[in-house]
Short mmCIF file of C-alpha atoms in Angstrom, two decimals:
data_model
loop_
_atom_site.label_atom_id
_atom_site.label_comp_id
_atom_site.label_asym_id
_atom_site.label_seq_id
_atom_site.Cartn_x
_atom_site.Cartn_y
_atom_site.Cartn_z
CA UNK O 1 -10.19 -153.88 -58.50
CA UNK O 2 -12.82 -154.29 -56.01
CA UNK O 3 -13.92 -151.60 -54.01
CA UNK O 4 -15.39 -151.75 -50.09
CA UNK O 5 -15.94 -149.11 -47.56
CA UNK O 6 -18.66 -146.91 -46.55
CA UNK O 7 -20.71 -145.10 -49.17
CA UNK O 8 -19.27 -141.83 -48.75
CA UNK O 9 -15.24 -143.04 -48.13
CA UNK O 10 -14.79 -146.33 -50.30
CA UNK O 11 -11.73 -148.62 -49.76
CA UNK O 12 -10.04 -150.06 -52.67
CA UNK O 13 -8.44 -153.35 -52.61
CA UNK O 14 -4.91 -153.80 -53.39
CA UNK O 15 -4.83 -149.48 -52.89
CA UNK O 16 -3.58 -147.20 -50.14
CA UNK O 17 -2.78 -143.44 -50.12
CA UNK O 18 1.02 -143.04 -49.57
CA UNK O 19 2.96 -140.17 -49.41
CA UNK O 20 5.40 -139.39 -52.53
CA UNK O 21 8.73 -137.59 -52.28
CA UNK O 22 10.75 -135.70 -55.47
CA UNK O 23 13.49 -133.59 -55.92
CA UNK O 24 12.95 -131.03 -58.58
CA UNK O 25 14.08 -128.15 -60.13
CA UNK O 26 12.41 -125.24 -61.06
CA UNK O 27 12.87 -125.23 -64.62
CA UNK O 28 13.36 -121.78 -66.22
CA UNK O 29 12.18 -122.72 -69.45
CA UNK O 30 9.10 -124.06 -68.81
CA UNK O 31 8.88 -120.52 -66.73
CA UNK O 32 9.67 -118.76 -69.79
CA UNK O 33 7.07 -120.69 -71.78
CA UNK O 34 4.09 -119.98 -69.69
CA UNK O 35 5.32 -116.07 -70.20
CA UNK O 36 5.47 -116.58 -73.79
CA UNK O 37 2.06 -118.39 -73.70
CA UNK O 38 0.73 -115.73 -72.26
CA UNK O 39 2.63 -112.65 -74.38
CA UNK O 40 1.28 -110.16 -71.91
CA UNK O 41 3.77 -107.39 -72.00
CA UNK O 42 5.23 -108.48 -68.30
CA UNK O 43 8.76 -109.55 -68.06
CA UNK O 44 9.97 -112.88 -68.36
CA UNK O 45 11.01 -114.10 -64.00
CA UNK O 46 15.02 -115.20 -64.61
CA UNK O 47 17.00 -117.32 -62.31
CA UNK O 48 16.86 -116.21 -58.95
CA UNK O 49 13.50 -114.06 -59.30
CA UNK O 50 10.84 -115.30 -56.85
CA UNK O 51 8.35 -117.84 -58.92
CA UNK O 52 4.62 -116.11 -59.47
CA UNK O 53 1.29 -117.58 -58.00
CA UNK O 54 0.69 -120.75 -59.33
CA UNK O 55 3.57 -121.19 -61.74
CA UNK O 56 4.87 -124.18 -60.41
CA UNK O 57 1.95 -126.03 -62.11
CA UNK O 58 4.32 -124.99 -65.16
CA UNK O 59 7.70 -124.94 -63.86
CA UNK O 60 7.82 -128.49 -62.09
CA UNK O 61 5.71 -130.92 -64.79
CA UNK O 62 5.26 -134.50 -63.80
CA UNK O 63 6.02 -136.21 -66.74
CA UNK O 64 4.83 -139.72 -66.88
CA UNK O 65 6.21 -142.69 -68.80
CA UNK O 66 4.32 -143.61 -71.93
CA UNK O 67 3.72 -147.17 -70.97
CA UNK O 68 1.33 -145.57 -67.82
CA UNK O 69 -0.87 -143.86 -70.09
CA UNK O 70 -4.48 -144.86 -70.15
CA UNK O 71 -6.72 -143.97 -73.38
CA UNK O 72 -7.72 -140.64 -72.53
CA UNK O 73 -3.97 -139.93 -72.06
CA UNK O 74 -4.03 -139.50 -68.33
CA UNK O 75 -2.12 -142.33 -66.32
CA UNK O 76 -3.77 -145.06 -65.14
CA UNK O 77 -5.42 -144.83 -61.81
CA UNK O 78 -4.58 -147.21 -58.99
CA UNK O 79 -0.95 -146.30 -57.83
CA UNK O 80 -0.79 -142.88 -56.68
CA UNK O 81 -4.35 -141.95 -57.12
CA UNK O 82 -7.00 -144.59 -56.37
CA UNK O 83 -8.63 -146.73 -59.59
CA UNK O 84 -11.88 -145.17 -58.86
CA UNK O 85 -13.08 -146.87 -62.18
CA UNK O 86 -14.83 -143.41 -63.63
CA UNK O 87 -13.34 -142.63 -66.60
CA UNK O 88 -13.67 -138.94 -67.06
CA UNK O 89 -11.85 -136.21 -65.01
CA UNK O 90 -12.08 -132.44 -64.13
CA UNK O 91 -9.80 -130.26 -62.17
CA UNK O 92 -12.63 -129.23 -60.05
CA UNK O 93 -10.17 -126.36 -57.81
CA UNK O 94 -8.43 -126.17 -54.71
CA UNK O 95 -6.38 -123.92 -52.26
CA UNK O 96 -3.02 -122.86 -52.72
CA UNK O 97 -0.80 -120.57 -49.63
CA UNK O 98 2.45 -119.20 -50.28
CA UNK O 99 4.24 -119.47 -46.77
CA UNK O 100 7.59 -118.92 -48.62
CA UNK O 101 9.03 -118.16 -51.28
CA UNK O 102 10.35 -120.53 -54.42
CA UNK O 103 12.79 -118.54 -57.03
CA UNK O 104 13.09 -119.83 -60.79
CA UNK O 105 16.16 -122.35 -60.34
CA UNK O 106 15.79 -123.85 -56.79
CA UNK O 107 16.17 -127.14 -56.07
CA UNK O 108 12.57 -128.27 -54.20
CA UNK O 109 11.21 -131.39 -52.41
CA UNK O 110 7.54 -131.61 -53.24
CA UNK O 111 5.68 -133.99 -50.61
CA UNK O 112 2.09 -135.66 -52.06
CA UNK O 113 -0.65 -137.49 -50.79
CA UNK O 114 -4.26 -138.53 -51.50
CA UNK O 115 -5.83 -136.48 -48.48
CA UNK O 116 -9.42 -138.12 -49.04
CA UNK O 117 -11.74 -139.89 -51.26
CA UNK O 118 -15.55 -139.22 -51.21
CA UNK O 119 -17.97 -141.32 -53.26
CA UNK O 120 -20.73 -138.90 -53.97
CA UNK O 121 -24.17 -139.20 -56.56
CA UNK O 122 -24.74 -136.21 -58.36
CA UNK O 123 -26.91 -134.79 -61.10
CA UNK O 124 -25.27 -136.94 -63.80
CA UNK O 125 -24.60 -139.90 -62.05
CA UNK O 126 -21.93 -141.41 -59.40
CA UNK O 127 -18.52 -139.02 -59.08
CA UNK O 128 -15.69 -139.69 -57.11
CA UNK O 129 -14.00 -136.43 -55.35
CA UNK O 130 -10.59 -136.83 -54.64
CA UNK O 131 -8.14 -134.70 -52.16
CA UNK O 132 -4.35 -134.58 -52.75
CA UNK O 133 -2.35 -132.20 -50.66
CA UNK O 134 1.00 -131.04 -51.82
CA UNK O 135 3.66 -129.03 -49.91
CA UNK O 136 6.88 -127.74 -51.90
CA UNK O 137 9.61 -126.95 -49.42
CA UNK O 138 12.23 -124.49 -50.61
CA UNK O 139 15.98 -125.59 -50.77
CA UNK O 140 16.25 -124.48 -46.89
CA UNK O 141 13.63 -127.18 -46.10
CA UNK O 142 11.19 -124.40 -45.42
CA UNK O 143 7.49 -124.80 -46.56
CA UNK O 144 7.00 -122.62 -49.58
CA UNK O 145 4.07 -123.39 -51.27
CA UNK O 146 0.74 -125.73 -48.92
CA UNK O 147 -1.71 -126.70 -52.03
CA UNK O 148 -4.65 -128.82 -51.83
CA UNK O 149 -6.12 -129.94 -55.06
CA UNK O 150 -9.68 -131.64 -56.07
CA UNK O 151 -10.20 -133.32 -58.49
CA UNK O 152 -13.58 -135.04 -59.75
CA UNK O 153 -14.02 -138.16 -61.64
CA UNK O 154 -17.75 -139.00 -63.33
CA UNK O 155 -19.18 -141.26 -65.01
CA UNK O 156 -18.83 -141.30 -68.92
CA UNK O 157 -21.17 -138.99 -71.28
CA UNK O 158 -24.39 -141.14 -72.67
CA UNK O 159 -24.16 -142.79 -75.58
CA UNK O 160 -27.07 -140.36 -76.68
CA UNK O 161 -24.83 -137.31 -75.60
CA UNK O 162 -22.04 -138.61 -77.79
CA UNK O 163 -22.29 -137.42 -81.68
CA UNK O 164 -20.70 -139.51 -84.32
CA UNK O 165 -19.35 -136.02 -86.04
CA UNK O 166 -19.67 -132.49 -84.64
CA UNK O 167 -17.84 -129.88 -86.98
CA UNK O 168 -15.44 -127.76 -85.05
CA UNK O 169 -16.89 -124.01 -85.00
CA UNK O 170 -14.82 -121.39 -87.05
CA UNK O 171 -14.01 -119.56 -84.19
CA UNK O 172 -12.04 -122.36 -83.19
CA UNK O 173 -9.20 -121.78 -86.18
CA UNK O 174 -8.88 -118.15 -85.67
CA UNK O 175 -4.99 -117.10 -84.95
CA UNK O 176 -5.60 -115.57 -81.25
CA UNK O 177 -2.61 -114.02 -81.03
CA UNK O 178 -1.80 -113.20 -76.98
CA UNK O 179 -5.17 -114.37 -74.92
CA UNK O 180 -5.22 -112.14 -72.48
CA UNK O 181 -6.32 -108.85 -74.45
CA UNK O 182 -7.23 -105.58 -71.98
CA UNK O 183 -11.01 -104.50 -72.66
CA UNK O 184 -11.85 -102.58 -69.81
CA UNK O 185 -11.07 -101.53 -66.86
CA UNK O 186 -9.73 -104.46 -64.37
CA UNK O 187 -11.67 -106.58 -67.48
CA UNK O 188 -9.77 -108.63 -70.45
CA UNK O 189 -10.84 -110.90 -73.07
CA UNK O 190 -9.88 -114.61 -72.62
CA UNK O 191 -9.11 -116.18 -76.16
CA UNK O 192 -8.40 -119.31 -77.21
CA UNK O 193 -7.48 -121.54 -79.72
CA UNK O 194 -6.38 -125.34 -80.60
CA UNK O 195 -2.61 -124.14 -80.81
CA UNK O 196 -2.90 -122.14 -77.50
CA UNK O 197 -4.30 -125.70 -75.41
CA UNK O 198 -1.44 -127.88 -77.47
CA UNK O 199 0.96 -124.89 -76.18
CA UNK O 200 -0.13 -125.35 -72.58
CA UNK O 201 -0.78 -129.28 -72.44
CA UNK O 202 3.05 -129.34 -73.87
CA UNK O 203 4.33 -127.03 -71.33
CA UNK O 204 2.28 -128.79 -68.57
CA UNK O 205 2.80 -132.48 -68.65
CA UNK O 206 -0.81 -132.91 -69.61
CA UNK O 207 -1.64 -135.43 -72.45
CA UNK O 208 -5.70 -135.68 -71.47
CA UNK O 209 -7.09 -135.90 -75.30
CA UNK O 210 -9.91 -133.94 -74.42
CA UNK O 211 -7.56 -130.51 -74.84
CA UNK O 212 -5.82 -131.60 -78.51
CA UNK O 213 -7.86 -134.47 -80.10
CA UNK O 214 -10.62 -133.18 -81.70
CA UNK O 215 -12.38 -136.58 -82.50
CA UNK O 216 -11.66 -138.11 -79.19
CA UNK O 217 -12.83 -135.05 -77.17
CA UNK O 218 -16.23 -134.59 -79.17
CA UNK O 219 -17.39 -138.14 -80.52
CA UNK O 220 -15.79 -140.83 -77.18
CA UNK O 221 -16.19 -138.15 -73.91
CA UNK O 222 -19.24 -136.60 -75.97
CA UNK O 223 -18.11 -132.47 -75.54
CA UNK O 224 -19.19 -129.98 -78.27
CA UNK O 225 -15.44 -129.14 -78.94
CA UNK O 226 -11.90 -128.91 -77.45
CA UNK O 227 -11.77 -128.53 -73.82
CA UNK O 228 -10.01 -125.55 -72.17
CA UNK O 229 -7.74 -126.86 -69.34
CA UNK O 230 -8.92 -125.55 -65.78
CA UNK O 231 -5.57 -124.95 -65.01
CA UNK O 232 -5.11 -122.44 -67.47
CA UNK O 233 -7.86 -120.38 -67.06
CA UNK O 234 -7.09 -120.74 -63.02
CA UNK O 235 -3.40 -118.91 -64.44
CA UNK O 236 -5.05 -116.78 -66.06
CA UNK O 237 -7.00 -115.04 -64.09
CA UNK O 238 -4.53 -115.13 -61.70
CA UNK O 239 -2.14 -113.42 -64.12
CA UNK O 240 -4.51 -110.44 -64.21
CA UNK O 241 -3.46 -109.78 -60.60
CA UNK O 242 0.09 -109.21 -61.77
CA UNK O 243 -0.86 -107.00 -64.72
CA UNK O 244 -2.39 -104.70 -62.43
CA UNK O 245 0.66 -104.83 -60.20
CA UNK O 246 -1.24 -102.75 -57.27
CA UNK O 247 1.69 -103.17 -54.87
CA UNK O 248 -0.34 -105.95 -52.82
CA UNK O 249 1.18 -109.69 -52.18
CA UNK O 250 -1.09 -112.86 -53.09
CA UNK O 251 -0.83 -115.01 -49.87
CA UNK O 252 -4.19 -117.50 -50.40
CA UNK O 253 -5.57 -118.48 -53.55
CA UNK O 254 -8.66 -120.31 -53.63
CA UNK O 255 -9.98 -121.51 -56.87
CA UNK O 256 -13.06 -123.45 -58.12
CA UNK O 257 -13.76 -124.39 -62.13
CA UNK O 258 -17.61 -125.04 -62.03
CA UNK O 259 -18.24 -124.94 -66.10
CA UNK O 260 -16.42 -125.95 -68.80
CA UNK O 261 -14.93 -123.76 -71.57
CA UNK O 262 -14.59 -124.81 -74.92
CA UNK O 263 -12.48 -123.87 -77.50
CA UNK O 264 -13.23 -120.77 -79.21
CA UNK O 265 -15.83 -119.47 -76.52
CA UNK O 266 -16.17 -115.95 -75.89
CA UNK O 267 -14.89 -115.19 -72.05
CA UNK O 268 -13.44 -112.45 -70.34
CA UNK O 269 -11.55 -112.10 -67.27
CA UNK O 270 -13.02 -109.86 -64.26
CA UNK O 271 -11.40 -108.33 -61.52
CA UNK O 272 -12.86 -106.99 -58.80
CA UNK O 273 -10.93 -106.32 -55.00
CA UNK O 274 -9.76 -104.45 -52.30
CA UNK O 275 -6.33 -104.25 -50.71
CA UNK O 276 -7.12 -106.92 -48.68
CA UNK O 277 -8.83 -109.79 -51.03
CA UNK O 278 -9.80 -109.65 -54.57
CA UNK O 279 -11.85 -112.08 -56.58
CA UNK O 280 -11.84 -112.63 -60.26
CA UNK O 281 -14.05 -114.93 -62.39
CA UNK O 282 -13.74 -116.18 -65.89
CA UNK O 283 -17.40 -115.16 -67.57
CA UNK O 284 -18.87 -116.97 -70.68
CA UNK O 285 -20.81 -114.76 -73.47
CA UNK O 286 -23.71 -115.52 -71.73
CA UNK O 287 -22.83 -114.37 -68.20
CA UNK O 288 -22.42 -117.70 -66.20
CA UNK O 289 -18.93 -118.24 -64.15
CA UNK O 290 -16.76 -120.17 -65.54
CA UNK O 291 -14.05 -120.32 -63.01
CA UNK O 292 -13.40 -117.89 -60.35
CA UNK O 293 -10.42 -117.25 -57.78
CA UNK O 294 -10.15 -115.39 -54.25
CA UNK O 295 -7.09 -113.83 -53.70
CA UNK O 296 -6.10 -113.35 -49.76
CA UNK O 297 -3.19 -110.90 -49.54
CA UNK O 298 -0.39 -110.65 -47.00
CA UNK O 299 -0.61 -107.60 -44.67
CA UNK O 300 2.82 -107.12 -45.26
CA UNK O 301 5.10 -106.96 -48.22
CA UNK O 302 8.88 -108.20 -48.96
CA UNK O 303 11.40 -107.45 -51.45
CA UNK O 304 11.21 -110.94 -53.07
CA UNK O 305 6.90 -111.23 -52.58
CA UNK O 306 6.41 -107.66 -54.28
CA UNK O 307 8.11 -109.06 -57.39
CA UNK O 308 4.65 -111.55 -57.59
CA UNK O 309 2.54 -108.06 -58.14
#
């Protein structure tokens, strides 16, 4: 598909943004998977309890149809999202408010569109960031959730950077048990392990290779191992918010994944905040920032938002 524009907006042929409109429910088992995924002691949000931060990434999947699937298991670009023609892809962060409130059971209308696309050259070549905003409007046609998500697409790994057999480290086959462990004070240990990214790309929709196929993710996109979804360690450090339950009420995330994890890395989770904002970053054994989210909190509290603490 040919591509026009200006360097930093291109225009694809054949390719407009449009806005897509669903119906969906919010389904209470995928809710109660992400709780057991996590096995963090907290209880498990029934029908009719408000959703937490960022859970609808889990409770309303978008499930595409087989026959859409490209080879890295993502669909193929060029109806919704525009056929940049770069075949790798990182959740790269976002912004999510919380203007409402969405309870485990409702009946939503999510409303998505491609915001912008920005042809940039970077470091390791030509990347494409893309913009899609989302609103989810609660069953009284309020605005519940505003989201705007970017994501990143580069260029694929050298052929140098590509090795015809890497061995997965041990660390990797290790039974993690729950991987949010407590270490410190406002710190815990992130662990992870092939069964706990099969667990989450399962409960999420997600059937990118580079989280479950070993041989794909290490000898075609040329990683040292399994690739830990950004959207799980975005949950997860937001999940440390609601084990401290400190009475305050998330009403702004903001969330950036600048590394990748791999499976089997050493990380921890660290929270640091006031009672007005908090931030917490996923660190790597040797100190860098993985990921890291700012939490904005309301200067209020409700009933149904003090049951996200």
């Amino acid at each position: 598909m040919t591509m026009t524009g200006t360097a930093d907006t291109p225009v694809f042929e054949g390719w407009t943004a449009h806005t897509v409109t669903t119906e969906e429910v919010v389904d209470a088992g995928r809710v109660r998977a992400l709780a057991h995924l996590f096995d963090d002691g907290l209880p498990v949000p029934q029908i009719g309890d408000p959703l937490p931060p960022l859970w609808h990434w889990v409770a309303l999947p978008e499930w595409s149809v087989s026959s859409s699937l490209g080879l890295d298991g993502h669909p193929r670009l060029g109806s919704f999202l525009p056929p940049v023609g770069l075949p790798r892809r990182m959740f790269a962060g976002g912004t999510v408010s919380f203007p409402g409130t969405i309870r485990v059971g409702d009946t939503i209308t999510r409303e998505s569109t491609v915001e912008s696309v920005t042809d940039k050259t970077g470091r390791s070549g030509r990347l494409v960031i893309v913009v899609v905003a989302t609103t989810l409007y609660a069953p009284d046609g309020t605005a519940a959730v505003r989201e705007k998500q970017n994501l990143i697409y580069r260029e694929a790994a050298p052929v140098s950077a590509q090795p015809a057999a890497d061995p997965a480290p041990a660390s990797a086959f290790v039974p993690i048990g729950s991987p949010i462990v407590p270490s410190e004070t406002r710190r815990w240990d992130f662990l992870t392990d092939p069964t706990l990214l099969m667990r989450f790309s399962a409960a999420t929709a997600n059937a990118h290779r580079i989280h479950y196929d070993w041989p794909y993710a290490t000898r075609v996109e040329g990683y040292p191992g399994l690739v830990v979804h950004g959207p799980l360690m975005t949950l997860s450090l937001a999940e440390t918010h609601r084990l401290l339950a400190d009475g305050t009420v998330v009403d702004t995330v903001s969330h950036r994944n600048s590394k990748p994890l791999f499976c089997g890395d050493d990380a921890a989770l660290v929270y640091s905040g006031t009672g007005i904002d908090a931030r917490v970053e996923l660190v790597g054994a040797g100190g860098d920032v993985h990921t890291a989210i700012d939490l904005a909190f309301a200067t209020g509290t409700t009933t149904d938002q003090g049951a996200w603490s």
